[in-house]
Every structure is written in C-alpha cells, then in structure tokens.
JSON list of C-alpha atoms in Angstrom, two decimals:
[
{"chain": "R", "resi": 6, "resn": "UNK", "atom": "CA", "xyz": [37.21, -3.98, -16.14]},
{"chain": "R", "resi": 7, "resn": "UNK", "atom": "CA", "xyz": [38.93, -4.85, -13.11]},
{"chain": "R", "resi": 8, "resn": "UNK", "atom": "CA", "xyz": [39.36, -1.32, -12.13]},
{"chain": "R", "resi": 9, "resn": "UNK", "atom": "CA", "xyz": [34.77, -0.82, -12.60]},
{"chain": "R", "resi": 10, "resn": "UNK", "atom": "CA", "xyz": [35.26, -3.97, -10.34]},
{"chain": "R", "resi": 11, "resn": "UNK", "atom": "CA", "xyz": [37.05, -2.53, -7.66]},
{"chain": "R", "resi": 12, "resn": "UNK", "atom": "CA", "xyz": [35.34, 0.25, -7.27]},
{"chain": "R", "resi": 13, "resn": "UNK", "atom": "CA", "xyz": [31.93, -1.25, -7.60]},
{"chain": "R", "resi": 14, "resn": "UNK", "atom": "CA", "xyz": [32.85, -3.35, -4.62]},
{"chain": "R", "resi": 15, "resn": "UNK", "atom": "CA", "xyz": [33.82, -0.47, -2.70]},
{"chain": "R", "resi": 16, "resn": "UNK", "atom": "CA", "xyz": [31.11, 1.42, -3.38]},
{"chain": "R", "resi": 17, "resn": "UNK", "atom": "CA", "xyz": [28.56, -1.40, -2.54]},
{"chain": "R", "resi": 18, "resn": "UNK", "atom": "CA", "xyz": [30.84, -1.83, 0.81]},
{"chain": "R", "resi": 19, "resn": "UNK", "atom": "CA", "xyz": [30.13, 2.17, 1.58]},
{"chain": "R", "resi": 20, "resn": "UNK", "atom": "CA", "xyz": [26.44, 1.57, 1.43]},
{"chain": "R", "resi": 21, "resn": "UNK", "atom": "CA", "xyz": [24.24, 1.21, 4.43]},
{"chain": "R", "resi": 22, "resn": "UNK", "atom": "CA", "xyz": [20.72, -0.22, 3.86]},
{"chain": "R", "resi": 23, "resn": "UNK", "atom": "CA", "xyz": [17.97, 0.24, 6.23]},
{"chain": "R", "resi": 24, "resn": "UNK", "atom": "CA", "xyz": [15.31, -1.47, 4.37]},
{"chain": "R", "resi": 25, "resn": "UNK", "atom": "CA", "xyz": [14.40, 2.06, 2.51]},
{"chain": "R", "resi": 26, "resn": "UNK", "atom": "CA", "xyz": [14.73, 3.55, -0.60]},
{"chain": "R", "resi": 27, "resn": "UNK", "atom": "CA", "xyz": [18.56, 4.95, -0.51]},
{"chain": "R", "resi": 28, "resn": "UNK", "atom": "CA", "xyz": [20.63, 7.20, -3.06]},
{"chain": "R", "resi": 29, "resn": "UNK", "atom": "CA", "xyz": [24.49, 7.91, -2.31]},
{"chain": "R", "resi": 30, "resn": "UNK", "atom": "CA", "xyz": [26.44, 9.94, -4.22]},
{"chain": "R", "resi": 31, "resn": "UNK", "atom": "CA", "xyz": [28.68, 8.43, -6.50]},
{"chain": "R", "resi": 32, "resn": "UNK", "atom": "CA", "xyz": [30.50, 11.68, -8.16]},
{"chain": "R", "resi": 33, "resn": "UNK", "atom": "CA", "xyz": [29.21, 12.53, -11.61]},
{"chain": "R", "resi": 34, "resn": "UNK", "atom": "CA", "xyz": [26.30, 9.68, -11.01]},
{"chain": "R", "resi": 35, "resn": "UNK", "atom": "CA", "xyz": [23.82, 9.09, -8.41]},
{"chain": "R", "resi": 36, "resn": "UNK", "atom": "CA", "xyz": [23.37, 5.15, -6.46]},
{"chain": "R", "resi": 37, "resn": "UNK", "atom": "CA", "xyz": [19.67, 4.12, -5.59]},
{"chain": "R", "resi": 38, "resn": "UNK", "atom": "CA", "xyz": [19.32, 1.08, -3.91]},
{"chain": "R", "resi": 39, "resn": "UNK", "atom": "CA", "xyz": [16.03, -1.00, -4.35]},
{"chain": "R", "resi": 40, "resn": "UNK", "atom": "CA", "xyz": [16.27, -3.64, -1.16]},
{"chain": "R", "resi": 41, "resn": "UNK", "atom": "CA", "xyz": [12.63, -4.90, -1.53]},
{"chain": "R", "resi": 42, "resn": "UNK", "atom": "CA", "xyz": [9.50, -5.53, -3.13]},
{"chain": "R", "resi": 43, "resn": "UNK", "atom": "CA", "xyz": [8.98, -2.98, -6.44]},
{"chain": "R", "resi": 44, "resn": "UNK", "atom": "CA", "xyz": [5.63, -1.45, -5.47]},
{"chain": "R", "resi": 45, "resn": "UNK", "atom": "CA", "xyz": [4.01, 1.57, -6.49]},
{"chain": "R", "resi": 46, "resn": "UNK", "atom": "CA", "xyz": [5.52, 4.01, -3.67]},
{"chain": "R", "resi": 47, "resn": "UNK", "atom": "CA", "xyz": [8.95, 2.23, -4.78]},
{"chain": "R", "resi": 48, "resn": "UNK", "atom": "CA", "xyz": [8.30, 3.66, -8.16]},
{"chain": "R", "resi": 49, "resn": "UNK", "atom": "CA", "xyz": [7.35, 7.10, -7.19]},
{"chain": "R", "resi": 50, "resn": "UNK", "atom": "CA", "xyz": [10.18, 7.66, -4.90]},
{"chain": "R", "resi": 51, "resn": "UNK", "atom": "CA", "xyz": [12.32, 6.20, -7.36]},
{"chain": "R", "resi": 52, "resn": "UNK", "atom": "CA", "xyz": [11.25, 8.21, -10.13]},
{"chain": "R", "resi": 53, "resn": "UNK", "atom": "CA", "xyz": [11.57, 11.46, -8.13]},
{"chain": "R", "resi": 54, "resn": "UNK", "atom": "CA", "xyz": [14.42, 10.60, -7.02]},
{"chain": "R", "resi": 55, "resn": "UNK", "atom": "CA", "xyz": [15.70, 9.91, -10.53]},
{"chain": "R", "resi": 56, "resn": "UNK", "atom": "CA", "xyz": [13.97, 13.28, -12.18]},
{"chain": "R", "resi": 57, "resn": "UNK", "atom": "CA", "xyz": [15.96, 15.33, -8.90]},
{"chain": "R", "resi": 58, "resn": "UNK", "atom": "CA", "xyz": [19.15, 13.48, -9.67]},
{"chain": "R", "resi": 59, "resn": "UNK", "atom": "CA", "xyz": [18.82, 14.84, -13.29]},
{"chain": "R", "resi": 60, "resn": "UNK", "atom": "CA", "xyz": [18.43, 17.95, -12.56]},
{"chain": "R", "resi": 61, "resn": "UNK", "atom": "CA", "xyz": [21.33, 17.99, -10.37]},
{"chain": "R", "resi": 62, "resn": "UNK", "atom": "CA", "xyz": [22.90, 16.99, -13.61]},
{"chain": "R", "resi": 63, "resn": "UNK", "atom": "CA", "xyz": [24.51, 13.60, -13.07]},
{"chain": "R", "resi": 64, "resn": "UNK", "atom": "CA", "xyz": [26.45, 11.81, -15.72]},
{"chain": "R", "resi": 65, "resn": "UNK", "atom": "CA", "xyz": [24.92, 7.95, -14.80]},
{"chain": "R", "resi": 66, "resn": "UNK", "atom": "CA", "xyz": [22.40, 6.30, -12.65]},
{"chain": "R", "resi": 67, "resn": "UNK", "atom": "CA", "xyz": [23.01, 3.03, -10.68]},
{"chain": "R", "resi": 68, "resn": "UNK", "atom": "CA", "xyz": [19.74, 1.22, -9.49]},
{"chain": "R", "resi": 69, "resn": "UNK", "atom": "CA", "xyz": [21.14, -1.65, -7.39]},
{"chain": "R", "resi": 70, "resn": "UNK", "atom": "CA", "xyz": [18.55, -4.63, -7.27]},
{"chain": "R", "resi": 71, "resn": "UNK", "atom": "CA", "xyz": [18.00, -6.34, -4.22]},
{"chain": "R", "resi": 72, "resn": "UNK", "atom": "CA", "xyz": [14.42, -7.58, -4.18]},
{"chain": "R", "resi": 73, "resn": "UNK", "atom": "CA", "xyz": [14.34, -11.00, -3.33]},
{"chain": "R", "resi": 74, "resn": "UNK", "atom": "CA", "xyz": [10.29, -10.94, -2.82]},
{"chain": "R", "resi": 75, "resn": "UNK", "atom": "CA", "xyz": [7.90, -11.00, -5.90]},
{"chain": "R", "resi": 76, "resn": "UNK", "atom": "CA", "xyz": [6.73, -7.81, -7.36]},
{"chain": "R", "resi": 77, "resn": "UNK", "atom": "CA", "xyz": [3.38, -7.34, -8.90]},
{"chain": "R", "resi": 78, "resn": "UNK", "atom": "CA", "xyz": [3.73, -6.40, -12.83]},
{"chain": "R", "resi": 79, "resn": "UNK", "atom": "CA", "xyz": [2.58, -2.85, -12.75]},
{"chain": "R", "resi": 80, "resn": "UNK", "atom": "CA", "xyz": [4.45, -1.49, -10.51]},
{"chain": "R", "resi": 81, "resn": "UNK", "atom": "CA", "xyz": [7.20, -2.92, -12.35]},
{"chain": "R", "resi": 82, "resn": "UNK", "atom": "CA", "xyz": [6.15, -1.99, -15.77]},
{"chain": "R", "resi": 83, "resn": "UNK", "atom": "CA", "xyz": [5.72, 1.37, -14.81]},
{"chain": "R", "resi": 84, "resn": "UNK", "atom": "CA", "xyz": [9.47, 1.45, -13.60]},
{"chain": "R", "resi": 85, "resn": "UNK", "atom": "CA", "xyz": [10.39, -0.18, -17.10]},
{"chain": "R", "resi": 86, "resn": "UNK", "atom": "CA", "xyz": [8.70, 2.39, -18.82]},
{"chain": "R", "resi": 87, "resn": "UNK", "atom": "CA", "xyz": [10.13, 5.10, -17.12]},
{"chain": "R", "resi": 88, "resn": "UNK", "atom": "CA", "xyz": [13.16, 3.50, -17.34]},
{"chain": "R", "resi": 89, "resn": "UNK", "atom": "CA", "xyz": [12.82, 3.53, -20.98]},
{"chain": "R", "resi": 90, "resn": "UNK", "atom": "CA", "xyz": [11.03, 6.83, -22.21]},
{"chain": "R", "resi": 91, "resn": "UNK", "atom": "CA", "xyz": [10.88, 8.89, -19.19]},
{"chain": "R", "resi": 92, "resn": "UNK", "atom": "CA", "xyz": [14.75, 8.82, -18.93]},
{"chain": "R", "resi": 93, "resn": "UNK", "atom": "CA", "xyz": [14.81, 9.72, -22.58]},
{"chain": "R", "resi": 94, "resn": "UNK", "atom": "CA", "xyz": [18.33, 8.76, -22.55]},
{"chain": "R", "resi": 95, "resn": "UNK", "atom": "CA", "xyz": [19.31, 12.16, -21.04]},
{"chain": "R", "resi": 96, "resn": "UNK", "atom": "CA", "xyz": [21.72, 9.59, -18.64]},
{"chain": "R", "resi": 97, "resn": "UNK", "atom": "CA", "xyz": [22.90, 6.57, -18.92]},
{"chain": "R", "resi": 98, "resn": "UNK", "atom": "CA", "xyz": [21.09, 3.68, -16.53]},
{"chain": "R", "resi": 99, "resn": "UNK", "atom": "CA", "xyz": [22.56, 0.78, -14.94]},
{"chain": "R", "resi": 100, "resn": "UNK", "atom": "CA", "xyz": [21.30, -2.06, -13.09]},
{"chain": "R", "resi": 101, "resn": "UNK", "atom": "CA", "xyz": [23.72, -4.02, -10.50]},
{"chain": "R", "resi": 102, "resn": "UNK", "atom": "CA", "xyz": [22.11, -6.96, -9.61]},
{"chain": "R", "resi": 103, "resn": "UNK", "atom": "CA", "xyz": [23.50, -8.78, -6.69]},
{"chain": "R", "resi": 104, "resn": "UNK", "atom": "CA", "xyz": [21.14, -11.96, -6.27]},
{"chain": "R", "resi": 105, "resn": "UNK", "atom": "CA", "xyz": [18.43, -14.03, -7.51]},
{"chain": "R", "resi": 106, "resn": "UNK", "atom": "CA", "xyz": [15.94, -11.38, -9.14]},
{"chain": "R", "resi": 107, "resn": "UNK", "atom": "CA", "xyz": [12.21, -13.19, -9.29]},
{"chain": "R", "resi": 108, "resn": "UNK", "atom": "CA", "xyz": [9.43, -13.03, -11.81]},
{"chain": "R", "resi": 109, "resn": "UNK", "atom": "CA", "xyz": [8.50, -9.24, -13.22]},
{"chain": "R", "resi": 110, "resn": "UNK", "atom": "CA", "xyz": [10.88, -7.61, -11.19]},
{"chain": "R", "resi": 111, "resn": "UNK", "atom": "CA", "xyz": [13.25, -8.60, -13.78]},
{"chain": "R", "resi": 112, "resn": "UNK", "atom": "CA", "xyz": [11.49, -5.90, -16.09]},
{"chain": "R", "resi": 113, "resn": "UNK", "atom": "CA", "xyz": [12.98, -2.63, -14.80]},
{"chain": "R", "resi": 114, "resn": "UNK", "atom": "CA", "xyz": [16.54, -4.74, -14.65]},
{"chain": "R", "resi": 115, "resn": "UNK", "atom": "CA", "xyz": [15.95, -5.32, -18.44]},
{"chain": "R", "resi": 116, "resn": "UNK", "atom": "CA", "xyz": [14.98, -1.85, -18.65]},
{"chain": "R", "resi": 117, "resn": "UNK", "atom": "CA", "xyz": [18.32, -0.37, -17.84]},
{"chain": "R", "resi": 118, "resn": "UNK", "atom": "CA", "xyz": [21.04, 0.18, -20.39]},
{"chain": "R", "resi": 119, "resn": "UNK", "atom": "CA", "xyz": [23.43, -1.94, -18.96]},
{"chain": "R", "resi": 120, "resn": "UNK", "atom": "CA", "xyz": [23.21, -4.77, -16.65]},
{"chain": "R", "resi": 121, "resn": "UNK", "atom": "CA", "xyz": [25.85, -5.94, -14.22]},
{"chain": "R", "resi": 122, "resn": "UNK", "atom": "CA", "xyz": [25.43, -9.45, -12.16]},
{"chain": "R", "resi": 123, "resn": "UNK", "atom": "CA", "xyz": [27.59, -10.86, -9.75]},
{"chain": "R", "resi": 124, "resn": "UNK", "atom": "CA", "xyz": [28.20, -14.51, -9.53]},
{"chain": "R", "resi": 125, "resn": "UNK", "atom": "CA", "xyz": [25.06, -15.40, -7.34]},
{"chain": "R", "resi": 126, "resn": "UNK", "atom": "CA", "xyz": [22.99, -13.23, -9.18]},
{"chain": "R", "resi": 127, "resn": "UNK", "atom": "CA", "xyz": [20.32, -14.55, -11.79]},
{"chain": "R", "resi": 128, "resn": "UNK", "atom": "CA", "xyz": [17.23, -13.27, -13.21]},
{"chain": "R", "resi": 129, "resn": "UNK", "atom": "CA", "xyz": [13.78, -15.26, -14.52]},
{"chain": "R", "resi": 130, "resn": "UNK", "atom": "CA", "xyz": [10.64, -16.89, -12.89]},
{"chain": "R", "resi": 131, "resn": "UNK", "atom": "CA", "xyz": [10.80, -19.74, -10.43]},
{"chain": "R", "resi": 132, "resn": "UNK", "atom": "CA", "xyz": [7.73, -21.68, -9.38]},
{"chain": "R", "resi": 133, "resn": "UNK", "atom": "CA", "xyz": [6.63, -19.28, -7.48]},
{"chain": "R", "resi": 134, "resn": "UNK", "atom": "CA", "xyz": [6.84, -16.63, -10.06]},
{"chain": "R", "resi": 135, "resn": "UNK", "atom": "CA", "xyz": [5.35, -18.48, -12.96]},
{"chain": "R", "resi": 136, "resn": "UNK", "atom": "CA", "xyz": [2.13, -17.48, -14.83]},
{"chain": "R", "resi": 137, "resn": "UNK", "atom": "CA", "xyz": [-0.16, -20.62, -15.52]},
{"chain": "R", "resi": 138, "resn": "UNK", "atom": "CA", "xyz": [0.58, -21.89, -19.00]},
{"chain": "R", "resi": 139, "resn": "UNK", "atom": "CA", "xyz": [-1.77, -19.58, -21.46]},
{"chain": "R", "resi": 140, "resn": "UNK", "atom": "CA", "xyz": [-2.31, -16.50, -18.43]},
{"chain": "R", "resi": 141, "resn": "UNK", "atom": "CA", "xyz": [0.62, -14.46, -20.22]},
{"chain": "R", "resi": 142, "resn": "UNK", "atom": "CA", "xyz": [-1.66, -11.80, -21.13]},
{"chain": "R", "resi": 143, "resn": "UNK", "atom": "CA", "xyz": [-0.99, -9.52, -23.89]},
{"chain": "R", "resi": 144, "resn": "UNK", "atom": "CA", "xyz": [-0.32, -6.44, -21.63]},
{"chain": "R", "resi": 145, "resn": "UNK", "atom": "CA", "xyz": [2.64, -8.60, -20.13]},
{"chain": "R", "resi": 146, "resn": "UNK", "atom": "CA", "xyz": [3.87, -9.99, -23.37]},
{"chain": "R", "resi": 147, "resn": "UNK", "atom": "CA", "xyz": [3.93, -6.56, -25.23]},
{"chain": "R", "resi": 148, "resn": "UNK", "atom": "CA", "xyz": [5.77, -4.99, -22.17]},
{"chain": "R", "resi": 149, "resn": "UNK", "atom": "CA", "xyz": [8.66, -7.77, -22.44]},
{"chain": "R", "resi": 150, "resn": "UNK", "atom": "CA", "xyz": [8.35, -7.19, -26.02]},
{"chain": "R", "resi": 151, "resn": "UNK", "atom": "CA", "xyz": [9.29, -3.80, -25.45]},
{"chain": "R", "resi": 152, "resn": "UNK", "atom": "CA", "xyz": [11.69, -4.13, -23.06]},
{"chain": "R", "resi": 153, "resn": "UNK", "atom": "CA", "xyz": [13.61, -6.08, -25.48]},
{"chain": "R", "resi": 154, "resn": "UNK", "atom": "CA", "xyz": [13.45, -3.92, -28.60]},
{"chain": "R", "resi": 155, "resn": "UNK", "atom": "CA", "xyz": [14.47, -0.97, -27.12]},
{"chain": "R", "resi": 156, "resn": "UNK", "atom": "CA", "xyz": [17.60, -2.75, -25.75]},
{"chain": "R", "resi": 157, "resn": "UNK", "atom": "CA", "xyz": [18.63, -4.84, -28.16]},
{"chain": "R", "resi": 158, "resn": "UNK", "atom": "CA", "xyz": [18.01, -7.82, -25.27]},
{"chain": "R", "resi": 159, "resn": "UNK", "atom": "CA", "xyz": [16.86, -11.22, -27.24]},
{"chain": "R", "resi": 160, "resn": "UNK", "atom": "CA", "xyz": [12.67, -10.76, -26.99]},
{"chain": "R", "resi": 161, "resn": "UNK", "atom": "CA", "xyz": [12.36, -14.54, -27.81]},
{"chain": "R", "resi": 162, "resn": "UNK", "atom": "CA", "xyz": [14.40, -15.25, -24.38]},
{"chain": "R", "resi": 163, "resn": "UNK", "atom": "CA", "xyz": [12.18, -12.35, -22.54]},
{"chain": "R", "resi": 164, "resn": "UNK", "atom": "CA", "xyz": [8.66, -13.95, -23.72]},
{"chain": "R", "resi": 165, "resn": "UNK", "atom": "CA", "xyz": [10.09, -17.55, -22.69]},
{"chain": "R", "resi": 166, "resn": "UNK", "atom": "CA", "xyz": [10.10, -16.17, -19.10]},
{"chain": "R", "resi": 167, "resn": "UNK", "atom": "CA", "xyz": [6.44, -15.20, -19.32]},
{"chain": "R", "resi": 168, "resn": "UNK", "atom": "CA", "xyz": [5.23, -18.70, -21.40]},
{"chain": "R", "resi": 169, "resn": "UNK", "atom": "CA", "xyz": [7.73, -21.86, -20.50]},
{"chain": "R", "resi": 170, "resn": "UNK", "atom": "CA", "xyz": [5.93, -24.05, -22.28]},
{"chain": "R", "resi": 171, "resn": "UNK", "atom": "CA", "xyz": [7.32, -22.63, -25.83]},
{"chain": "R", "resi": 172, "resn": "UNK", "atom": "CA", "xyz": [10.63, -23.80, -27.10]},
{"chain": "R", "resi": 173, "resn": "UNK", "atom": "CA", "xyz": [13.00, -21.40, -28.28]},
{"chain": "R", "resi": 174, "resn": "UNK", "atom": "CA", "xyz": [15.42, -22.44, -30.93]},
{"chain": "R", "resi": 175, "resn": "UNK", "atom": "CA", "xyz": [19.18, -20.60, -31.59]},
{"chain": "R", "resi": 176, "resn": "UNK", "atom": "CA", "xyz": [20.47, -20.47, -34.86]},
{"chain": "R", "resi": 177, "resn": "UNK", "atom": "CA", "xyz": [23.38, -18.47, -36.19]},
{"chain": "R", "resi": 178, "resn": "UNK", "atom": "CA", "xyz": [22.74, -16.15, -39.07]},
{"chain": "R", "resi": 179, "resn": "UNK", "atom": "CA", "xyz": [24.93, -12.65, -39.44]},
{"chain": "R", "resi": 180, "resn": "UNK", "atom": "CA", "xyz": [25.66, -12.97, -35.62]},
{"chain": "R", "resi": 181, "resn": "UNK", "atom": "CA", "xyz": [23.42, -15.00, -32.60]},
{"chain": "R", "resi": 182, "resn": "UNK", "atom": "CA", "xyz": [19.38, -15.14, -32.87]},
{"chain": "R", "resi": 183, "resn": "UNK", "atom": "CA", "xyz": [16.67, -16.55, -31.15]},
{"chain": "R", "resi": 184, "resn": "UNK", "atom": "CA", "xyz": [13.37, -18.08, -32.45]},
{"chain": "R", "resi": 185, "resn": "UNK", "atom": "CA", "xyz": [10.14, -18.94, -30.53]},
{"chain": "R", "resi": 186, "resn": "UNK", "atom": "CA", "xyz": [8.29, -22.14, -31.32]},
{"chain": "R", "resi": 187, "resn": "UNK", "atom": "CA", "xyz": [5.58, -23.73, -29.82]}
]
C-alpha cells in the first residue's frame, strides 16, 4: 500500500494543471485530470480521450477528481454510464479524489472501479447540492441505483444522497447491509 502511496504522490506532484482537461502518461495506464465543473464538453473530451487511450492499449485509467463546483446531472450521468458500459471493462478505472466532491459529480467517482480519497477528500450533497425533499426524480434515482449495482457500492447509502429525509438502517446479516426506510 505504502509503495501505491508513494508513487501516487509523486505522480500527482509531476502534474501541472492549467484549468484544462489533462492526460499524462503513467506507463501501462493513462492520468486524466478533471479540475472543474463536469459538463458536456468535459465528457466528450474525456471520453475521447479515454476511447484513444484504449486503443493505445493501456493497462488502467486514473481520472483524478478535482471539481469543487456543482455539476449538472447529465453531464455526469453520461460520464457514469460510460464509465460503466462504454468501458466494458476492457481496463480497469480509478478515481483519485483529492477534496470535497459536491452533489452529482459524485456519480462518475462511483462509477469507477476503484476509488481512492485522501484525508480531505469526501463525497455527498451539501446545502447547496441538495434536491428539495420529494424532487429526486426517477431518472436520478435509477442512475444511483445503477451506479451501485454494478459496483457492488451500498445503493441504500447512494439514494440517501439524493432523498435525506429517509433513514437508512445497518444491520448485519452474512456480512454489512443497508436498508432504506422512510
């Protein structure tokens, strides 16, 4: 672990953001950096990016998180979905999240395979981010739903994040679970 550690660090040192879309070679994988809002040019270039990277034939994606603004939700579904089934699983996806993530931007996070946070990073809905109790549509719900399902992430936790105003309840049966209630 420590040794992932160290060189995460070093490779997060060798980056240098200039408020774009970046990728740096990381030897078999590929580093994209996402320093802002997830809109739908994010996505594109992201996704191209991603498909070129393939190609190349890369053994692992890193999409480092750095959005600290609120995303609207289809940009970031669409990320989570290509994250998901456009991938395929031909590579393994990880997300690196190095601060607060906010409200659906936490989707394509989810989305990855595996999920690394630092100390001052978090992810969920603040104020700011929240829906009013009852707007969680069923677009949004089903998409968290998803998200969840396909990797192994608790869904009852996930939907909490769209609708605080259920309770969710953990009880231990053949390993940890979660349980929505209203």
């Amino acid at each position: 672990r420590w040794g992932f550690t160290w060189q995460l660090l070093t490779l997060v040192c060798a980056l240098v953001t200039s408020g774009k879309l970046l990728a740096q070679p990381q030897g078999n994988g590929e580093w994209f950096v996402i320093p802002g809002e997830i809109t739908t040019e994010t996505f594109r270039v992201l996704r191209n990016d991603t498909e070129r990277a393939i190609q190349k034939g890369v053994q692992k994606i890193v999409y480092e998180f750095q959005s600290r603004e609120l995303s609207e939700f289809g940009p970031c579904l669409d990320m989570a979905t290509f994250l998901l089934d456009g991938i395929q699983g031909r590579v393994p996806t990880i997300a690196v999240v190095d601060g607060p993530i906010n409200g659906h931007a936490v989707l394509p996070v989810l989305a990855c395979r595996s999920i690394y946070l630092t100390p001052q990073a978090s992810l969920g809905f603040d104020t700011r981010a929240l829906e009013k109790p009852g707007n969680a549509d069923v677009t949004k719900v089903a998409a968290y739903m998803k998200v969840g399902e396909n990797r192994g992430r608790p869904v009852a936790l996930l939907i909490k994040m769209l609708k605080p105003e259920l309770v969710v309840y953990r009880f231990d049966k053949d390993g940890q679970q979660f349980r929505l209630s209203k």
